[in-house]
XYZ file of C-alpha atoms in Angstrom:
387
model
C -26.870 5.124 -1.703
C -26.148 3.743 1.728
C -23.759 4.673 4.397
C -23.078 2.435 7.700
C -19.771 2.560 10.258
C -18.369 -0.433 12.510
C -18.638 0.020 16.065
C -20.292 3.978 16.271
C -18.145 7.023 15.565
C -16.394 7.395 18.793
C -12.613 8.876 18.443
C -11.117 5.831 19.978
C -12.243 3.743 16.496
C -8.998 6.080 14.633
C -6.439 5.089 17.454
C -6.112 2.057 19.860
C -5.818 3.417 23.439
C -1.737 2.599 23.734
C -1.347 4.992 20.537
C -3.419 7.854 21.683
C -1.399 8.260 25.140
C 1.911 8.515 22.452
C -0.409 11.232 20.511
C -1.484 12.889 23.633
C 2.459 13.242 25.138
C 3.279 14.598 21.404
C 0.380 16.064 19.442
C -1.966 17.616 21.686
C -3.609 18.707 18.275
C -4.289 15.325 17.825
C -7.739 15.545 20.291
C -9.603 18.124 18.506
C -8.475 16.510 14.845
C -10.018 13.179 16.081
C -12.960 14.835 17.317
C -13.556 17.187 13.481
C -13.239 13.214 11.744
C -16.115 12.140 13.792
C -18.107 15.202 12.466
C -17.245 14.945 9.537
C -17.655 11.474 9.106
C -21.487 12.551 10.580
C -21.360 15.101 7.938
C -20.919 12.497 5.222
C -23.326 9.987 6.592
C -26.508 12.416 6.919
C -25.328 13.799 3.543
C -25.532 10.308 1.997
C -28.862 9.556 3.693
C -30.226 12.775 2.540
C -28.838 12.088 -0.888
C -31.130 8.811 -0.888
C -34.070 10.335 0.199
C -33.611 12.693 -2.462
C -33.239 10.067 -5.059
C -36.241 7.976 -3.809
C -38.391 11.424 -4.127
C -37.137 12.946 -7.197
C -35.716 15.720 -5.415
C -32.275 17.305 -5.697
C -29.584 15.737 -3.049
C -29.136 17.289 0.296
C -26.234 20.265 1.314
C -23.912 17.944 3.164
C -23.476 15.178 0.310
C -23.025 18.057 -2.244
C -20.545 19.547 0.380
C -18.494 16.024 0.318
C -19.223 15.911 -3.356
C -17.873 18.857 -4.678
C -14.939 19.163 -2.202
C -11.821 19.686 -3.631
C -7.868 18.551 -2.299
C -5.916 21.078 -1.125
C -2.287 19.925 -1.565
C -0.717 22.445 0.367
C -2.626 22.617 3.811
C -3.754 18.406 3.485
C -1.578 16.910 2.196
C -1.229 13.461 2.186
C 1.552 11.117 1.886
C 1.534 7.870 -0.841
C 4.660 6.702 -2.423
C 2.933 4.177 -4.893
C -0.921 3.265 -6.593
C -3.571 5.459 -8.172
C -3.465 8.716 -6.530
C -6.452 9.630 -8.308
C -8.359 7.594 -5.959
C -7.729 9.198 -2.670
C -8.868 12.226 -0.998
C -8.309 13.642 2.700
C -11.047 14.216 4.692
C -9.836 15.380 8.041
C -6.397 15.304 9.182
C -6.984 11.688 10.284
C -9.180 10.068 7.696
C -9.001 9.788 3.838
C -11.783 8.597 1.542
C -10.622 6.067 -0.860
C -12.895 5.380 -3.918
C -12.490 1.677 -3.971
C -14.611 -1.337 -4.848
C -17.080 -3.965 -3.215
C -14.785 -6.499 -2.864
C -12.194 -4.051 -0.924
C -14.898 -2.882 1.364
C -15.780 -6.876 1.800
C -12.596 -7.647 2.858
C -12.385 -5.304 5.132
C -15.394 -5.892 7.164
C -14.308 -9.143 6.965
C -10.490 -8.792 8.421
C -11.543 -6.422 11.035
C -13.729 -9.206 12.882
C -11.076 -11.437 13.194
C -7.481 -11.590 14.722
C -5.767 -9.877 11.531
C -8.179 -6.414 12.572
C -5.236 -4.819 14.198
C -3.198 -5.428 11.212
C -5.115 -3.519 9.203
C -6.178 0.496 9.082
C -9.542 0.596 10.763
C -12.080 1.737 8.001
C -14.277 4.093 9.897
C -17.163 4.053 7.406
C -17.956 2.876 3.818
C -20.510 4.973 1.426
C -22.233 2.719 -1.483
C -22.306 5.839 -4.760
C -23.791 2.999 -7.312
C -20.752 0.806 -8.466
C -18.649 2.963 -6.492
C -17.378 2.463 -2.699
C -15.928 5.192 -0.830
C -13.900 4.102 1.961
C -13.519 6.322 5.237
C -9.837 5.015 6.261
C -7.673 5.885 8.850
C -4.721 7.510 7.743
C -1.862 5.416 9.072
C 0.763 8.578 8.507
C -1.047 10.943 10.656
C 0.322 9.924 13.404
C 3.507 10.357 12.528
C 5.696 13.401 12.778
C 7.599 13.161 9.631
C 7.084 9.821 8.122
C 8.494 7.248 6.707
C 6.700 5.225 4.188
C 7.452 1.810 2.497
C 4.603 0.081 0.362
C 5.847 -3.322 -0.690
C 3.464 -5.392 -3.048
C 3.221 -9.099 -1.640
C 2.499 -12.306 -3.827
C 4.166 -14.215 -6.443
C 1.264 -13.321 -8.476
C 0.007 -9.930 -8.794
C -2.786 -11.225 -11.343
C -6.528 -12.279 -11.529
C -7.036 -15.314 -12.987
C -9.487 -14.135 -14.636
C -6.778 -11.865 -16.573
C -5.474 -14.423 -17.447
C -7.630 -15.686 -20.108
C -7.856 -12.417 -21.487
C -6.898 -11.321 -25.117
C -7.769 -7.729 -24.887
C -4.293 -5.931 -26.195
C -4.207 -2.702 -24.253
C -2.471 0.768 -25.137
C -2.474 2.090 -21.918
C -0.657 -0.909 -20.359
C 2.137 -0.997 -22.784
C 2.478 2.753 -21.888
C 2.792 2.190 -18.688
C 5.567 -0.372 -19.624
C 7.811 1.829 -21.663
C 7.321 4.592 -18.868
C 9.179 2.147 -16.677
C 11.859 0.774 -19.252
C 11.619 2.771 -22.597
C 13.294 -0.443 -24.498
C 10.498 -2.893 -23.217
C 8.557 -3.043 -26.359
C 9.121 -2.749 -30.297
C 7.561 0.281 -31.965
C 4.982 -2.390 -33.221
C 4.562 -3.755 -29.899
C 3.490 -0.529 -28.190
C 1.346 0.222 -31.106
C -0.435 -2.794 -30.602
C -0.685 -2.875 -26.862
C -0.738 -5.774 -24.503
C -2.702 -8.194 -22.733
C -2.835 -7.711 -18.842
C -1.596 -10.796 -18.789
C 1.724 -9.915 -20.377
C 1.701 -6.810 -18.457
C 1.382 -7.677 -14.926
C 3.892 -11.261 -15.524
C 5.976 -8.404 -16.953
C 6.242 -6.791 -13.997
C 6.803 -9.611 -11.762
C 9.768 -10.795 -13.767
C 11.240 -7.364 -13.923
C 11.143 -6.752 -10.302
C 11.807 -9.365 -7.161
C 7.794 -10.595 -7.304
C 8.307 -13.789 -9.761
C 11.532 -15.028 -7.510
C 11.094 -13.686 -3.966
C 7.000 -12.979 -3.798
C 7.280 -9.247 -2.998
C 8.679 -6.341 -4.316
C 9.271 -2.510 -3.146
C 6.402 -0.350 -4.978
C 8.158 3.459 -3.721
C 10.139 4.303 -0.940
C 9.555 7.834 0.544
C 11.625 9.061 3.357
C 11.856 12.692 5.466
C 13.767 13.878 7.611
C 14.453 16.848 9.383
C 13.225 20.207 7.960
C 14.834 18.830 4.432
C 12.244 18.094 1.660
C 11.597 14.481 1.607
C 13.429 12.150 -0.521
C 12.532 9.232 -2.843
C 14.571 5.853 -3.349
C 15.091 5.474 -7.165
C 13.334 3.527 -9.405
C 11.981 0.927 -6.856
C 9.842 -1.364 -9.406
C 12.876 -2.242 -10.832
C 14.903 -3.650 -7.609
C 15.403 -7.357 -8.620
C 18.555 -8.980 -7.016
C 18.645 -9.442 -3.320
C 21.422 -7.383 -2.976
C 19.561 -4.332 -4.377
C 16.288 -4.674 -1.873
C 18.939 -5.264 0.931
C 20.386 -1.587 -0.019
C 16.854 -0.299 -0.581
C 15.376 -1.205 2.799
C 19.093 -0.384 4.814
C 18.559 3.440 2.623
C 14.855 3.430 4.209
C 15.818 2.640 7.632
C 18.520 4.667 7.594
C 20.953 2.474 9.623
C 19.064 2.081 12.510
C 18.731 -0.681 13.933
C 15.709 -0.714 16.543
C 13.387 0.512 13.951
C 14.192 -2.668 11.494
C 13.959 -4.860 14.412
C 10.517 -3.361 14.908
C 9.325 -4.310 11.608
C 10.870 -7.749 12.252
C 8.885 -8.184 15.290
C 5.691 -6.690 13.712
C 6.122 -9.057 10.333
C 6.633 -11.976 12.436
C 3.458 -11.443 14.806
C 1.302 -10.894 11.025
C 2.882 -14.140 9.887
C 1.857 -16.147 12.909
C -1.606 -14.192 12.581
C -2.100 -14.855 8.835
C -1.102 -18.846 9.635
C -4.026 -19.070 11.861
C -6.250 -17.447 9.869
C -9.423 -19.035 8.682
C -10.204 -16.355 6.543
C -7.095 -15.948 5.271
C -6.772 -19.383 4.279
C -10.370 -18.753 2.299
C -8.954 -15.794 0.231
C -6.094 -15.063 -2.365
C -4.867 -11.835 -1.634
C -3.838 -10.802 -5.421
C -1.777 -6.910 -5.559
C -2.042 -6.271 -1.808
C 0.625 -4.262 -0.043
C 2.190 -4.074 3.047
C 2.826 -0.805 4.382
C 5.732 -0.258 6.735
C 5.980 3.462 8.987
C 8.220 4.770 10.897
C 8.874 8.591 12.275
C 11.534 10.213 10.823
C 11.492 12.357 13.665
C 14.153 10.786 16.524
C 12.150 12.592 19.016
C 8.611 11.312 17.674
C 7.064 8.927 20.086
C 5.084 7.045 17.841
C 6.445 3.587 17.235
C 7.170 1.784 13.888
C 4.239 -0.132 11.792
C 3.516 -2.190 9.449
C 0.060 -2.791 8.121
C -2.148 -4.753 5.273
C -3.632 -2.410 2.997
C -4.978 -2.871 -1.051
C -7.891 -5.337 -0.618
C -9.566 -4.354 -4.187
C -8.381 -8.021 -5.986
C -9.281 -9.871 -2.950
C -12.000 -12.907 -3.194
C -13.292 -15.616 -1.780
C -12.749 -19.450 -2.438
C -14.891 -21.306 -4.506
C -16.209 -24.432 -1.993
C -14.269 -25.929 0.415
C -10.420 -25.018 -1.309
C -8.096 -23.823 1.568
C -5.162 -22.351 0.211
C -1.307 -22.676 1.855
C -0.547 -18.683 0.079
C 3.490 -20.703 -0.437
C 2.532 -23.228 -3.165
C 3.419 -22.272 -6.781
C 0.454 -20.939 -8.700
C -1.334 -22.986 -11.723
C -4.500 -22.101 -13.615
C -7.352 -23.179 -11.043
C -5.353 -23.855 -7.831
C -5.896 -19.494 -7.004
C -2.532 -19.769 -4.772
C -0.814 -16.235 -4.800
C 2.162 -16.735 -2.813
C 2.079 -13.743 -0.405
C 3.222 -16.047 2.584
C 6.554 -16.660 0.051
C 6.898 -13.036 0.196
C 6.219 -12.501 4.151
C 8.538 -15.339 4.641
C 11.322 -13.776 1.998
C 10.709 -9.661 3.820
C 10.785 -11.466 7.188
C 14.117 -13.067 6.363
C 15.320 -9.778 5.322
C 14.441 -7.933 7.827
C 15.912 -10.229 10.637
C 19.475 -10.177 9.204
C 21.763 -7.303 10.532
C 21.639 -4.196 8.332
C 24.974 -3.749 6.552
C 24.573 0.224 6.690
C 24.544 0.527 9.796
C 27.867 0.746 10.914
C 28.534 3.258 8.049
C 28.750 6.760 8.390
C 26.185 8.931 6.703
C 28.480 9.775 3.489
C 28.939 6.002 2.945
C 25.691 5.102 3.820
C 24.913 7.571 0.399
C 27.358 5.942 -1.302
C 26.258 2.722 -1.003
C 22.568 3.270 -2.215
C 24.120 4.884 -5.375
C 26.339 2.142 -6.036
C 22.906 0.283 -5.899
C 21.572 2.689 -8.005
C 24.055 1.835 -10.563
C 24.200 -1.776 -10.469
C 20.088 -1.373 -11.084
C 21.075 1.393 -14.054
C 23.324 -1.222 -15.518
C 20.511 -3.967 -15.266
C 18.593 -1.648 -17.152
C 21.079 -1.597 -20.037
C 21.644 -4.972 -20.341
C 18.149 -5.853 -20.854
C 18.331 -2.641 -23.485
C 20.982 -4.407 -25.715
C 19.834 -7.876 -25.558
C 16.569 -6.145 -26.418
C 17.926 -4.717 -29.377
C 20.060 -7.398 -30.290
């Protein structure tokens, strides 16, 4: 195995230095959490090291690696927060860092972002362990500094597919599962029994959510507040019409205004960033997400975020094609649309939010009248279904 870090493992990689004066005036814990990631970031490294000695001399692999190997989550004192993806894949290190088993292409592209203008767009990954076909990821956790937060993961692109899926026939089981888990009258008996092509499946998905028309759609919502148990927008994936995100993202921000002009601001400054981007312009980003933050908290002084994260479907270009990320996608061309979608959020997220003169009580009313315009989407597609 092998085991290498950007830029040492000083604290100040987790935190640019305007963020940890806001930790320092409101989480004095903060200092000795940053310094137990470096050490056990250390930990992992020597582990590792040891591990490959081991395996070069036929001997069995060190005590740290087997430490990091064999440790388990503990949901209830470390927690951590994810409102969409494979949650299989994560794992919490230190109160500041989770290891993400991930791929080589993810860890490519983000030793690749993080030496150019789009690294502080990005959560800094602090280390990245090679475990044979397997890459585990040291990442900042973008929550932690966050009282109670906030979390939004939007999937960008107006295609969520490889084109190498494509061409695929492979009929799949576990993808028409996942399919009737979302809408129970997407598939015939004999449909599901058969499976389907990730082809179908993923251009399913786009056309039953906002992706195919407006190149991004809302993955999970998750918002807390006060000492309440947090709460969860429903059925997200399925948000189509305008009119439903609009609800969706006023319900997230929860009628204020400074923290969606934040995310304005923030989108804006990636878009200009992305534009100017060389090696953006030399990748399709294919199922990447934004992720936008903000502290419940009124009193929390960390400000709202939005970052890139999900780099495991990104690739370079083939020769010298430069791609625009807005042009519609055909077989060959690789364009993905995820400017479409920055543009489309952006647009959003500059117009006044509707909920916010509302009161609290209508403000709930509203997202269930959104709720039920979504329900009776649902049943509509049922009946022609069935028809």
């Amino acid at each position: 195995g092998a085991c290498a870090s950007g830029g040492g493992l000083q604290a100040v990689r987790l935190l640019r230095s305007d963020d940890r004066s806001l930790w320092r005036s409101t989480h004095a814990v903060r200092e000795a959490s940053l310094r137990t990631a470096d050490a056990c970031i250390a930990d992992a490294q020597q582990g590792e090291a040891g591990r490959g000695e081991a395996e070069a001399g036929g001997a069995e692999e060190g005590p740290q690696w087997r430490w990091l190997r064999n440790r388990r989550f503990n949901a209830a004192t470390n927690a951590f927060i994810q409102v969409a993806g494979h949650s299989n894949l994560f794992e919490r290190l230190c109160e500041s860092v989770i290891i993400k088993q991930s791929s080589t292409p993810e860890r490519a592209a983000y030793e690749g972002i993080s030496a150019t203008p789009l690294g502080p767009f990005v959560p800094r990954c602090l280390c990245a362990c090679q475990r044979g076909e397997v890459q585990l990821l040291y990442i900042e956790d973008l929550t932690a500094r966050y009282r109670r937060p906030c979390v939004m993961d939007v999937k960008v692109g107006t295609r969520t597919f490889l084109e190498a899926d494509a061409a695929s026939t492979r009929r799949r089981v576990d993808l028409a599962l996942k399919m009737l888990a979302v809408d129970p009258a997407a598939l015939s008996e004999e449909e599901a029994a058969a499976g389907v092509t990730k082809m179908e499946y993923m251009r399913w998905r786009e056309v039953t959510s906002s992706s195919a028309t407006l190149g991004w759609r809302i993955e999970g919502i998750r918002r807390a507040r006060g000492g309440a148990a947090a709460s969860h927008y429903p059925a997200p994936k399925l948000l189509r019409e305008p009119e439903q995100l609009e609800q969706a993202v006023g319900w997230f921000c929860e009628g204020r205004p400074a923290v969606r002009r934040a995310f304005a601001a923030r989108l804006a400054e990636l878009r200009a960033a992305l534009e100017a981007s060389r090696w953006f312009a030399t990748h399709e980003l294919v199922s990447s997400s934004l992720l936008l933050l903000y502290d419940g908290d009124p009193h929390g002084a960390a400000p709202p975020g939005l970052w890139m994260i999900d780099f495991a479907k990104a690739a370079p270009l083939d020769g010298a094609l430069v791609l625009t990320h807005r042009a519609p996608w055909q077989p060959g061309n690789c364009e993905d649309g995820y400017l479409t979608g920055v543009d489309s959020l952006l647009h959003l997220l500059s117009r006044p939010d509707p909920l916010a003169a509302l009161s609290a009580r209508q403000r709930g009313l509203a997202k269930w009248r959104g709720a039920g315009v979504m329900v009776r989407h649902q049943l509509s597609v049922r009946r022609a279904k069935q028809a």
